[in-house]
Amino acid sequence: FDRVYVNLGQDFNVNTGVFTASVGGIYAFHYHALAQQGQEAWVELYHNYIYVNSLYGHTSGSYGPGSNSAVLELVAGDTVYLDIKHHDSFLYGGGDEVYSTFSGYLLSPIDSHHPVVG
């Protein structure tokens, strides 16, 4: 992801594509991808190197959209990132066409002395 629209707190590293939480809390992450015509897009979301979920997009003879999201509890220093290395993904887009996105935001901070009980 070479274009960053908002990066309050600078928690997203544009060079590595890794989000590192500076504040513990409940976060929402959304990601979307568009496969090239007749190809596949397969993207996986990871939290601290642990698989969370995937998106898959494919449409025979056309562009294949896919999206997914997750709400995660993070502590300061936790990482969240996307991976396409383990699959043959052909993402569509260009310098002036943004079809693949990754966003995350803090829903609620958590006081580390009072964890969520559930």
Coordinates of C-alpha atoms in Angstrom, one line a residue:
F1 CA 0.0 0.0 0.0
D2 CA 1.9 3.0 -1.3
R3 CA -0.7 5.6 -0.6
V4 CA -1.7 6.6 2.9
Y5 CA -4.6 8.9 3.4
V6 CA -4.7 9.3 7.2
N7 CA -2.1 7.9 9.7
L8 CA -2.8 9.5 13.1
G9 CA -0.2 8.3 15.5
Q10 CA 2.0 7.0 12.7
D11 CA 1.1 3.4 13.7
F12 CA 1.1 2.2 10.0
N13 CA 4.5 1.8 8.5
V14 CA 4.2 2.5 4.7
N15 CA 7.6 0.8 4.0
T16 CA 6.7 -2.5 5.6
G17 CA 2.9 -2.5 5.4
V18 CA 2.7 -3.3 9.1
F19 CA 0.4 -1.6 11.6
T20 CA 1.8 -1.5 15.1
A21 CA -0.6 -0.5 17.9
S22 CA 0.8 2.3 20.1
V23 CA -2.2 2.1 22.3
G24 CA -4.0 -1.0 23.6
G25 CA -7.6 -1.3 22.8
I26 CA -10.3 -2.7 20.5
Y27 CA -9.5 -2.1 16.8
A28 CA -11.5 -2.6 13.6
F29 CA -9.7 -3.5 10.4
H30 CA -11.1 -3.6 6.9
Y31 CA -9.4 -4.7 3.7
H32 CA -10.5 -4.9 0.1
A33 CA -8.8 -6.2 -3.1
L34 CA -9.7 -6.4 -6.8
A35 CA -8.2 -9.2 -8.9
Q36 CA -7.1 -8.6 -12.5
Q37 CA -9.5 -9.9 -15.2
G38 CA -9.8 -13.7 -15.0
Q39 CA -7.3 -13.9 -12.1
E40 CA -7.5 -14.5 -8.4
A41 CA -7.0 -12.3 -5.3
W42 CA -6.3 -14.1 -2.1
V43 CA -5.2 -11.9 0.9
E44 CA -4.8 -13.0 4.5
L45 CA -4.9 -10.9 7.7
Y46 CA -2.5 -11.6 10.5
H47 CA -2.3 -10.5 14.1
N48 CA 1.2 -10.9 15.7
Y49 CA 2.0 -13.5 12.9
I50 CA -1.2 -15.5 13.7
Y51 CA -3.7 -16.0 10.9
V52 CA -7.0 -14.2 11.5
N53 CA -9.1 -14.4 8.2
S54 CA -8.9 -14.1 4.4
L55 CA -10.5 -12.5 1.4
Y56 CA -10.8 -14.2 -1.9
G57 CA -11.9 -12.6 -5.2
H58 CA -12.3 -14.2 -8.6
T59 CA -14.7 -13.8 -11.5
S60 CA -14.2 -15.7 -14.7
G61 CA -13.6 -13.3 -17.5
S62 CA -14.0 -10.2 -15.4
Y63 CA -12.4 -8.4 -12.4
G64 CA -12.9 -10.3 -9.1
P65 CA -13.6 -8.2 -5.9
G66 CA -13.1 -9.5 -2.4
S67 CA -13.2 -8.0 1.1
N68 CA -13.2 -8.9 4.8
S69 CA -12.9 -7.3 8.2
A70 CA -12.0 -8.2 11.8
V71 CA -12.4 -6.6 15.2
L72 CA -9.3 -7.4 17.3
E73 CA -8.2 -6.7 20.9
L74 CA -4.6 -5.4 20.7
V75 CA -2.1 -4.4 23.4
A76 CA 0.5 -1.8 22.7
G77 CA 3.2 -3.2 20.4
D78 CA 0.9 -5.8 18.7
T79 CA 1.2 -5.9 14.9
V80 CA -1.5 -6.4 12.2
Y81 CA -0.7 -6.9 8.5
L82 CA -1.8 -8.4 5.2
D83 CA 0.0 -11.2 3.4
I84 CA -0.3 -12.3 -0.3
K85 CA 3.0 -14.2 -0.4
H86 CA 1.5 -17.7 0.0
H87 CA -0.9 -17.5 -3.0
D88 CA -0.8 -16.5 -6.6
S89 CA -2.6 -13.2 -6.4
F90 CA -3.0 -10.7 -9.2
L91 CA -4.2 -7.5 -7.8
Y92 CA -5.5 -4.8 -10.1
G93 CA -4.8 -1.1 -9.8
G94 CA -2.5 1.7 -10.9
G95 CA -1.1 5.0 -9.8
D96 CA -4.5 6.8 -10.3
E97 CA -6.7 3.7 -9.6
V98 CA -7.1 2.6 -6.0
Y99 CA -9.0 -0.7 -5.7
S100 CA -7.0 -2.5 -3.0
T101 CA -7.2 -0.9 0.5
F102 CA -6.3 -1.7 4.1
S103 CA -7.7 0.4 6.9
G104 CA -7.8 0.2 10.7
Y105 CA -9.0 2.3 13.5
L106 CA -9.3 2.3 17.3
L107 CA -12.8 1.7 18.5
S108 CA -12.1 1.9 22.2
P109 CA -8.9 2.1 24.3
I110 CA -8.5 -0.4 27.1
D111 CA -6.9 0.3 30.4
S112 CA -4.3 -2.4 30.8
H113 CA -5.1 -2.5 34.6
H114 CA -8.8 -3.3 33.8
P115 CA -9.0 -5.9 31.0
V116 CA -12.1 -6.7 29.2
V117 CA -13.9 -9.6 30.8
G118 CA -16.1 -11.7 28.6

